[in-house]
Short mmCIF file of C-alpha atoms in Angstrom, two decimals:
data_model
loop_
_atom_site.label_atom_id
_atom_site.label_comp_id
_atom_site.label_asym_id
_atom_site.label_seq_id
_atom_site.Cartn_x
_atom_site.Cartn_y
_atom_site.Cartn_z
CA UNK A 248 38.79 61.46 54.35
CA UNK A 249 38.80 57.76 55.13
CA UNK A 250 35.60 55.16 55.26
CA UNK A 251 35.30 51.56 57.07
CA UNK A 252 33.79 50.51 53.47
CA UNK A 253 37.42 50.80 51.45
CA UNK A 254 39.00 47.33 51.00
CA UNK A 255 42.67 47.00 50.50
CA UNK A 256 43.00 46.83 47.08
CA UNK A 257 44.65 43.49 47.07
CA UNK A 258 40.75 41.82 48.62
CA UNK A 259 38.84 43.58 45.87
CA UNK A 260 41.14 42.33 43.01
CA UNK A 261 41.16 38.54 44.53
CA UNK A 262 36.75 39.40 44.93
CA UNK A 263 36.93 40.17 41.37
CA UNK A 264 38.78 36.95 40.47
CA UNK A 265 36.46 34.78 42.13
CA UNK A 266 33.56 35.99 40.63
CA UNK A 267 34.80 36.38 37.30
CA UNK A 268 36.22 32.89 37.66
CA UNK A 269 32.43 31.46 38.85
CA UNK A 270 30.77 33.58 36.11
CA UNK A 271 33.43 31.67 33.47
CA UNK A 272 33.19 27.91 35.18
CA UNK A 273 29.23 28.06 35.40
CA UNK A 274 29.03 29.42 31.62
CA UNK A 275 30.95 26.21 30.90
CA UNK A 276 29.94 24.05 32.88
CA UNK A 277 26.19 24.87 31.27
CA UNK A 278 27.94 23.61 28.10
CA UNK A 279 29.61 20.55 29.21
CA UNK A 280 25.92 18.17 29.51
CA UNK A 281 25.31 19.57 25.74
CA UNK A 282 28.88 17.71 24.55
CA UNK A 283 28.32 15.05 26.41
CA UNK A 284 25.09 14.87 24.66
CA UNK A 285 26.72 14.41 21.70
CA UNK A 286 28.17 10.98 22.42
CA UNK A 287 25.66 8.08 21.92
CA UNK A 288 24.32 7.26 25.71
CA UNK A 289 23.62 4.22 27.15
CA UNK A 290 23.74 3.14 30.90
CA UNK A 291 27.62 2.34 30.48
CA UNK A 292 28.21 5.07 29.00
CA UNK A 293 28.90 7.20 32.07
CA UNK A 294 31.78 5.64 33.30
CA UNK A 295 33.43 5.26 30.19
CA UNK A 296 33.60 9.23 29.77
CA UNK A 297 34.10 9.73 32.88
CA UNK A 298 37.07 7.27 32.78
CA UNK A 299 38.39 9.42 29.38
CA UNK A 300 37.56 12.59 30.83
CA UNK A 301 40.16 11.33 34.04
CA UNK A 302 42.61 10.06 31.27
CA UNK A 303 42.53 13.45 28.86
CA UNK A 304 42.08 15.93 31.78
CA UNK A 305 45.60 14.53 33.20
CA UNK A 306 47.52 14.15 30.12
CA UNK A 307 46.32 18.19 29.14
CA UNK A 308 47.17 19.53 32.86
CA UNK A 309 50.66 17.74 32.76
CA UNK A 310 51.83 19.12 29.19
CA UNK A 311 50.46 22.67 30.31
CA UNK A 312 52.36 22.30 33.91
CA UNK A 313 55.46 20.66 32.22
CA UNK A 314 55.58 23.72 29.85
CA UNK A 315 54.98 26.45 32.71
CA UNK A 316 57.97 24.53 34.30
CA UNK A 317 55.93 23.47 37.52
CA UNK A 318 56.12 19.69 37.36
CA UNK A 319 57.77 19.46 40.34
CA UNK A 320 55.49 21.03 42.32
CA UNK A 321 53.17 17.53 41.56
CA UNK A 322 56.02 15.84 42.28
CA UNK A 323 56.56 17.15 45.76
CA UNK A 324 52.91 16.71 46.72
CA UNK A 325 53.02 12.92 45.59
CA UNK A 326 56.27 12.34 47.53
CA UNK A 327 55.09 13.48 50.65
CA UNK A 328 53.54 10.52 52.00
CA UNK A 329 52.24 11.99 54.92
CA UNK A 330 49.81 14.16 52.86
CA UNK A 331 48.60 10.71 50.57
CA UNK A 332 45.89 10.14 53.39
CA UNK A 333 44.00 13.51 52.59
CA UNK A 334 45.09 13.82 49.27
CA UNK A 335 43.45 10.18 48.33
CA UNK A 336 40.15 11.45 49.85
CA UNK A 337 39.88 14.81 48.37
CA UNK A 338 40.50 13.48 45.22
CA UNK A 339 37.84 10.38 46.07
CA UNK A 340 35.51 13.08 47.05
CA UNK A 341 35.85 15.25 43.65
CA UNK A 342 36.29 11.79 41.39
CA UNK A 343 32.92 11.01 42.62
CA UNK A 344 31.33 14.29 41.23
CA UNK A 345 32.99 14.02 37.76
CA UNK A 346 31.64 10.33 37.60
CA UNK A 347 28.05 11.40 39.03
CA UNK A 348 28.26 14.33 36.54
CA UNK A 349 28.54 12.50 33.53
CA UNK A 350 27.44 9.10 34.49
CA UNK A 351 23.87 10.92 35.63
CA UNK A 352 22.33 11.52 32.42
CA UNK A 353 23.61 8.10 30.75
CA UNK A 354 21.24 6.34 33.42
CA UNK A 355 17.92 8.72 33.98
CA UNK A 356 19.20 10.57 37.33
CA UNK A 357 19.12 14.32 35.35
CA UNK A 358 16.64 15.76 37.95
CA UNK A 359 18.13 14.00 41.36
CA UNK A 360 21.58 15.70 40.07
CA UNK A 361 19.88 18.72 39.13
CA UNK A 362 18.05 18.91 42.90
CA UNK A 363 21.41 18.20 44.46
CA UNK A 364 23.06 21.10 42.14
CA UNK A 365 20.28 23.07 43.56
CA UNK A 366 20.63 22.42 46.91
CA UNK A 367 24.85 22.72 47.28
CA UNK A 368 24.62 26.75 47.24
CA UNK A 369 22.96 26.57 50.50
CA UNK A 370 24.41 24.32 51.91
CA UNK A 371 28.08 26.18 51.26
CA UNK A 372 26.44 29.27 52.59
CA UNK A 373 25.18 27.33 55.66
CA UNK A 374 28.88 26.01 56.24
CA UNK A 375 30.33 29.36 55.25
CA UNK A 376 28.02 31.38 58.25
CA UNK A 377 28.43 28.65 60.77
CA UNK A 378 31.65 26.96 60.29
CA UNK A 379 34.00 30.27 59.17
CA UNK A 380 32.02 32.68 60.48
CA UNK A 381 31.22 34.35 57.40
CA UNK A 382 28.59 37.19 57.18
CA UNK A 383 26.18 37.82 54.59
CA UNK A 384 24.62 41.33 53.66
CA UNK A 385 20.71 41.47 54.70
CA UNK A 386 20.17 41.24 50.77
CA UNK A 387 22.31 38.28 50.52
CA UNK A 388 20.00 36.49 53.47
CA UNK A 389 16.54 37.61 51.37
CA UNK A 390 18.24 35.90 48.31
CA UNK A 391 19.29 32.51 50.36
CA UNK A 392 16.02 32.39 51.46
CA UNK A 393 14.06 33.10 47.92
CA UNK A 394 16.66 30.21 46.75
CA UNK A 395 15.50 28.27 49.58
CA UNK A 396 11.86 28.56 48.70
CA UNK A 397 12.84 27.36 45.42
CA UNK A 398 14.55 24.94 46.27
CA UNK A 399 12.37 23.72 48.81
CA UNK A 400 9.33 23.62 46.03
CA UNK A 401 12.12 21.43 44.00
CA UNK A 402 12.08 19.12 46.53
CA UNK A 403 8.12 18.89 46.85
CA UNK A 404 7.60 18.30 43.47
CA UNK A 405 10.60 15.47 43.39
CA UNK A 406 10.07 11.77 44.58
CA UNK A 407 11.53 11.29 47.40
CA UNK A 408 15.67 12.15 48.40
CA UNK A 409 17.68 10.26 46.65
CA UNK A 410 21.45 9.33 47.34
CA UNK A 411 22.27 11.05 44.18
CA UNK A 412 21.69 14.46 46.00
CA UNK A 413 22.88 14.14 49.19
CA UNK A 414 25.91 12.91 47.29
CA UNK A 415 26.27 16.62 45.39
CA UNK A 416 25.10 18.72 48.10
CA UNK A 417 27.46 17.49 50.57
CA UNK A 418 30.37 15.74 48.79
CA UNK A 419 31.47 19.00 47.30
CA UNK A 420 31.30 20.80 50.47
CA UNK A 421 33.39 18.57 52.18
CA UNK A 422 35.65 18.70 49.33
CA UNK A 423 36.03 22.29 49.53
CA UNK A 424 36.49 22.40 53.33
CA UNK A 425 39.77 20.39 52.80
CA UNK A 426 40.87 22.19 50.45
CA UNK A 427 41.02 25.20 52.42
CA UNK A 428 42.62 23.55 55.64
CA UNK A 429 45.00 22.72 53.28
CA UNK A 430 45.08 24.81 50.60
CA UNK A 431 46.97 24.42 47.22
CA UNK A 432 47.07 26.23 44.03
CA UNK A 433 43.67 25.54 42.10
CA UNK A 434 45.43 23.79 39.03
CA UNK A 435 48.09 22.05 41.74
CA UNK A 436 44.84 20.10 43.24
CA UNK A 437 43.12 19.21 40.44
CA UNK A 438 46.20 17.84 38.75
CA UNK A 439 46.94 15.77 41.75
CA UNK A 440 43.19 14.79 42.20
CA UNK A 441 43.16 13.27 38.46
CA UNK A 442 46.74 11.64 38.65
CA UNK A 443 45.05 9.70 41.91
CA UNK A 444 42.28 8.71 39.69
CA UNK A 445 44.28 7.67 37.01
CA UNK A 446 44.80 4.12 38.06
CA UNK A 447 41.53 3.60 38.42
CA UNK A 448 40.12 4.89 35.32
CA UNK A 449 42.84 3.21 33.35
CA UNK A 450 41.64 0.16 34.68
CA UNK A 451 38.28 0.32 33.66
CA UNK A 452 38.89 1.15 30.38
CA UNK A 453 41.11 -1.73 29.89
CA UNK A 454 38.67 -3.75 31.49
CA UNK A 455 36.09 -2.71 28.96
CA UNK A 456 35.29 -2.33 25.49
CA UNK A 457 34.07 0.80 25.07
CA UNK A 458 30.21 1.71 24.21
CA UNK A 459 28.36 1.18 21.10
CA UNK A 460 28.39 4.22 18.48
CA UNK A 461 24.75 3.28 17.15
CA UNK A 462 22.32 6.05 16.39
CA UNK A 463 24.80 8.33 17.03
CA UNK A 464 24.50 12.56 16.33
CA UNK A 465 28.68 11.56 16.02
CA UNK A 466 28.95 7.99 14.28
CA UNK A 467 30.88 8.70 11.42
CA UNK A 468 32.94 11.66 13.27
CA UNK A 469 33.31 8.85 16.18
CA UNK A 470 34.29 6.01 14.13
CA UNK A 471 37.20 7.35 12.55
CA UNK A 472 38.43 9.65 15.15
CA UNK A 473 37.38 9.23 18.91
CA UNK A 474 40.18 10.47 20.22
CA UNK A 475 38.86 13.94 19.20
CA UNK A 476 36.16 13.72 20.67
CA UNK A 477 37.77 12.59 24.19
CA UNK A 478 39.87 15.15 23.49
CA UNK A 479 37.06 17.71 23.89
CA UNK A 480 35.39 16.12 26.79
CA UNK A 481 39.07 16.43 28.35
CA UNK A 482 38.72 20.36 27.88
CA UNK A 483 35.32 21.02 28.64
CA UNK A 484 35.87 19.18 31.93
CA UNK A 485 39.18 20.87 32.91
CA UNK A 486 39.34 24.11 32.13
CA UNK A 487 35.93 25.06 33.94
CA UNK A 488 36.56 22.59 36.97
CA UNK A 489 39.99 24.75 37.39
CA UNK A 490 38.05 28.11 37.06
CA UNK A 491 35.81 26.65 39.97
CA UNK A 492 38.31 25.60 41.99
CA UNK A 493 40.15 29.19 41.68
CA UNK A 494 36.66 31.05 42.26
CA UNK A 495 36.72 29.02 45.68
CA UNK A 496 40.05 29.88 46.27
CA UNK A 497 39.16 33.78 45.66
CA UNK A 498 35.21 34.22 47.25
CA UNK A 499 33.86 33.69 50.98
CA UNK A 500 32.06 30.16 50.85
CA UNK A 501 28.78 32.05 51.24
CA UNK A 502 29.18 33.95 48.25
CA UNK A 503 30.64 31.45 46.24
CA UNK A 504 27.90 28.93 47.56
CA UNK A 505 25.23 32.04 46.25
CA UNK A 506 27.11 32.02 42.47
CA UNK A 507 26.83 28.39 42.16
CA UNK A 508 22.60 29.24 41.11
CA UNK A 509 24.38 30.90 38.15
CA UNK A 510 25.17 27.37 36.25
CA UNK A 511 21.34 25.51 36.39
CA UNK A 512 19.81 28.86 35.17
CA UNK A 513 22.68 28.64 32.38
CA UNK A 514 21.70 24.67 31.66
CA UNK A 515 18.33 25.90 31.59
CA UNK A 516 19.04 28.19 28.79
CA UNK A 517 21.18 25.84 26.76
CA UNK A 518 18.17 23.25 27.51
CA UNK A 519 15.98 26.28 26.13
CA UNK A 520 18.04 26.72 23.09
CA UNK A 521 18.00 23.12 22.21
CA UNK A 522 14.39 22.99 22.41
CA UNK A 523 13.90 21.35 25.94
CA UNK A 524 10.87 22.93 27.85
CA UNK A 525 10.02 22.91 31.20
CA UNK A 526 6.70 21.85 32.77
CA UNK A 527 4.21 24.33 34.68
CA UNK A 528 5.49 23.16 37.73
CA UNK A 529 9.17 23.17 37.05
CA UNK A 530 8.64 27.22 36.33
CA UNK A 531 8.36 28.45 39.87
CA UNK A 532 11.91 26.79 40.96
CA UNK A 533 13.50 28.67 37.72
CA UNK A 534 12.03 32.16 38.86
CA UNK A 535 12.53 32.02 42.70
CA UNK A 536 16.28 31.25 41.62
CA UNK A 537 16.86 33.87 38.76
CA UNK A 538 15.02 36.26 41.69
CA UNK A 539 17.78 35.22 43.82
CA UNK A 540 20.37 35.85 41.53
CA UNK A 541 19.27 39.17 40.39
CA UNK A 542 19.12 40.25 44.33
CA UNK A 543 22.95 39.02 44.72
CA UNK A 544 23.51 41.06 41.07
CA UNK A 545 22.09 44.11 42.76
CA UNK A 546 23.42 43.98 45.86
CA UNK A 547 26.85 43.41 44.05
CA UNK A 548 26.47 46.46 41.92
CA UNK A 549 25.24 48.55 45.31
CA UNK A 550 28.15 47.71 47.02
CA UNK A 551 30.65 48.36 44.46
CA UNK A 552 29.39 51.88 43.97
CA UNK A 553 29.72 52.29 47.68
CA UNK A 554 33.51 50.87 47.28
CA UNK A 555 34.04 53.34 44.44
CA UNK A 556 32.59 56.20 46.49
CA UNK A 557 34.68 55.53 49.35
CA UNK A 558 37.89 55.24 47.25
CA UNK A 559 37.08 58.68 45.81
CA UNK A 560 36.43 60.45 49.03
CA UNK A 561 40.30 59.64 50.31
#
């Protein structure tokens, strides 16, 4: 006996991969503000490790790729000039959200990023429904719009719209829409977005002297040994960026638009853990979105019970 619910077993292993790739980026990416933390901030701090984080996230991704062998698959995508135009603004577009990332809490703009983190899910559902035709579940639509409310409250609360969100909710989008009309491995693109930024950050740094280590958490750890500590930045920013950019690869831009609520409600608990509280009238943003994300959660679970089911009955 057959069912229109069974997948071909090749979509539900590429569904799992995306989702078990968003779970994993979103769980790091919750720890990535903590280690950055770490580092003594001051307004120029931001570019400086976001310049490092350029430096160490190409020099890790080209000793993994020249070990796996695949060096020349950067190679071929740098000496096709043709492609430079789109490559140079995808990786424009992404080196602006690894700046804004970092550079955010250095200068005071936590809750403008945090809005704009808050308001990218929808906005990749909207594009997934309208612009690839995607379809969402009638749970899926209750949760977008219990997300929305929260969001929406977010924005009440906030001072105005500032360019800081508009820059998150629809840089990344765009960024994501390229990479599908022309799509490359997940660790292909980012490699070739950070070699593009290279330059750039390279000059900065020479251009500049670094940051003051005052009143650091890290002074004596950053005095005689830096390096580590770029080191880690260089990890914590690669290794979940690459398990984002797979998850995108893997999910329908709805869906993946939907996990993206998973990584503020993980900040929020690291916050939580590190004794960071949030006002009365941060609380009802937190709980429409954790709603939202335990509808998607049960929705998930009710449709891979139907997929089992169905894969029983043939």
């Amino acid at each position: 006996m057959s069912s229109k619910l069974a997948l071909p077993s090749s979509q539900n292993s590429q569904l799992y991969v995306g989702l078990l790739s968003s779970v994993a980026a979103s769980c790091m990416f919750a720890f990535l503000p903590w280690y950055i933390h770490q580092f003594p901030l001051e307004p120029n701090s931001g570019n400086w490790l976001a310049a490092q984080r350029i430096v160490w996230s190409c020099l890790l991704m080209l000793i993994g790729l020249g070990l796996m062998k695949q060096l020349p698959l950067i190679v071929s995508q740098l000496v096709n000039v043709k492609a430079w135009p789109r490559l140079m603004v995808a990786s424009i577009l992404v080196g602006l959200q690894f700046w804004l990332f970092i550079w955010a809490p250095a200068n005071g703009q936590t809750l403008p990023v945090a809005l704009g983190y808050f308001s990218l899910p929808l906005v990749l559902v909207l594009v997934g429904r309208f612009v690839y035709q995607e379809r969402l579940s009638r749970v899926q639509w209750v949760a977008v719009c219990v997300a929305g409310l929260g969001v929406a409250y977010a924005y009440l609360m906030a001072d105005g719209l500032s360019w800081v969100v508009l820059l998150v909710a629809f840089g990344y989008p765009l960024y994501f829409m390229l990479r599908r009309k022309y799509p490359l491995p997940s660790h292909i693109a980012f490699t070739v977005d950070n070699l593009l930024l290279l330059p750039l950050a390279i000059v900065y740094l020479l251009l500049n002297d670094g940051v003051s280590v005052e009143q650091s958490q890290i002074v004596s750890f950053y005095n005689h040994s830096p390096w580590l500590y770029y080191f880690g930045l260089g990890i914590a920013g690669t290794v979940p960026m690459l398990l984002f950019l797979l998850a995108s690869n893997h999910l329908p831009l709805s869906l993946f638009g939907l996990m993206g609520y998973l990584e503020p409600v993980l900040v929020f608990s690291v916050g939580w853990l590190l004794g960071e509280r949030l006002s009365a009238e941060q609380w009802p943003t937190y709980i429409l979105i954790v709603l939202a994300l335990l509808l998607l959660a049960i929705d998930g679970s009710r449709r891979g019970f139907k997929r089992k089911a169905s894969v029983s009955l043939n």
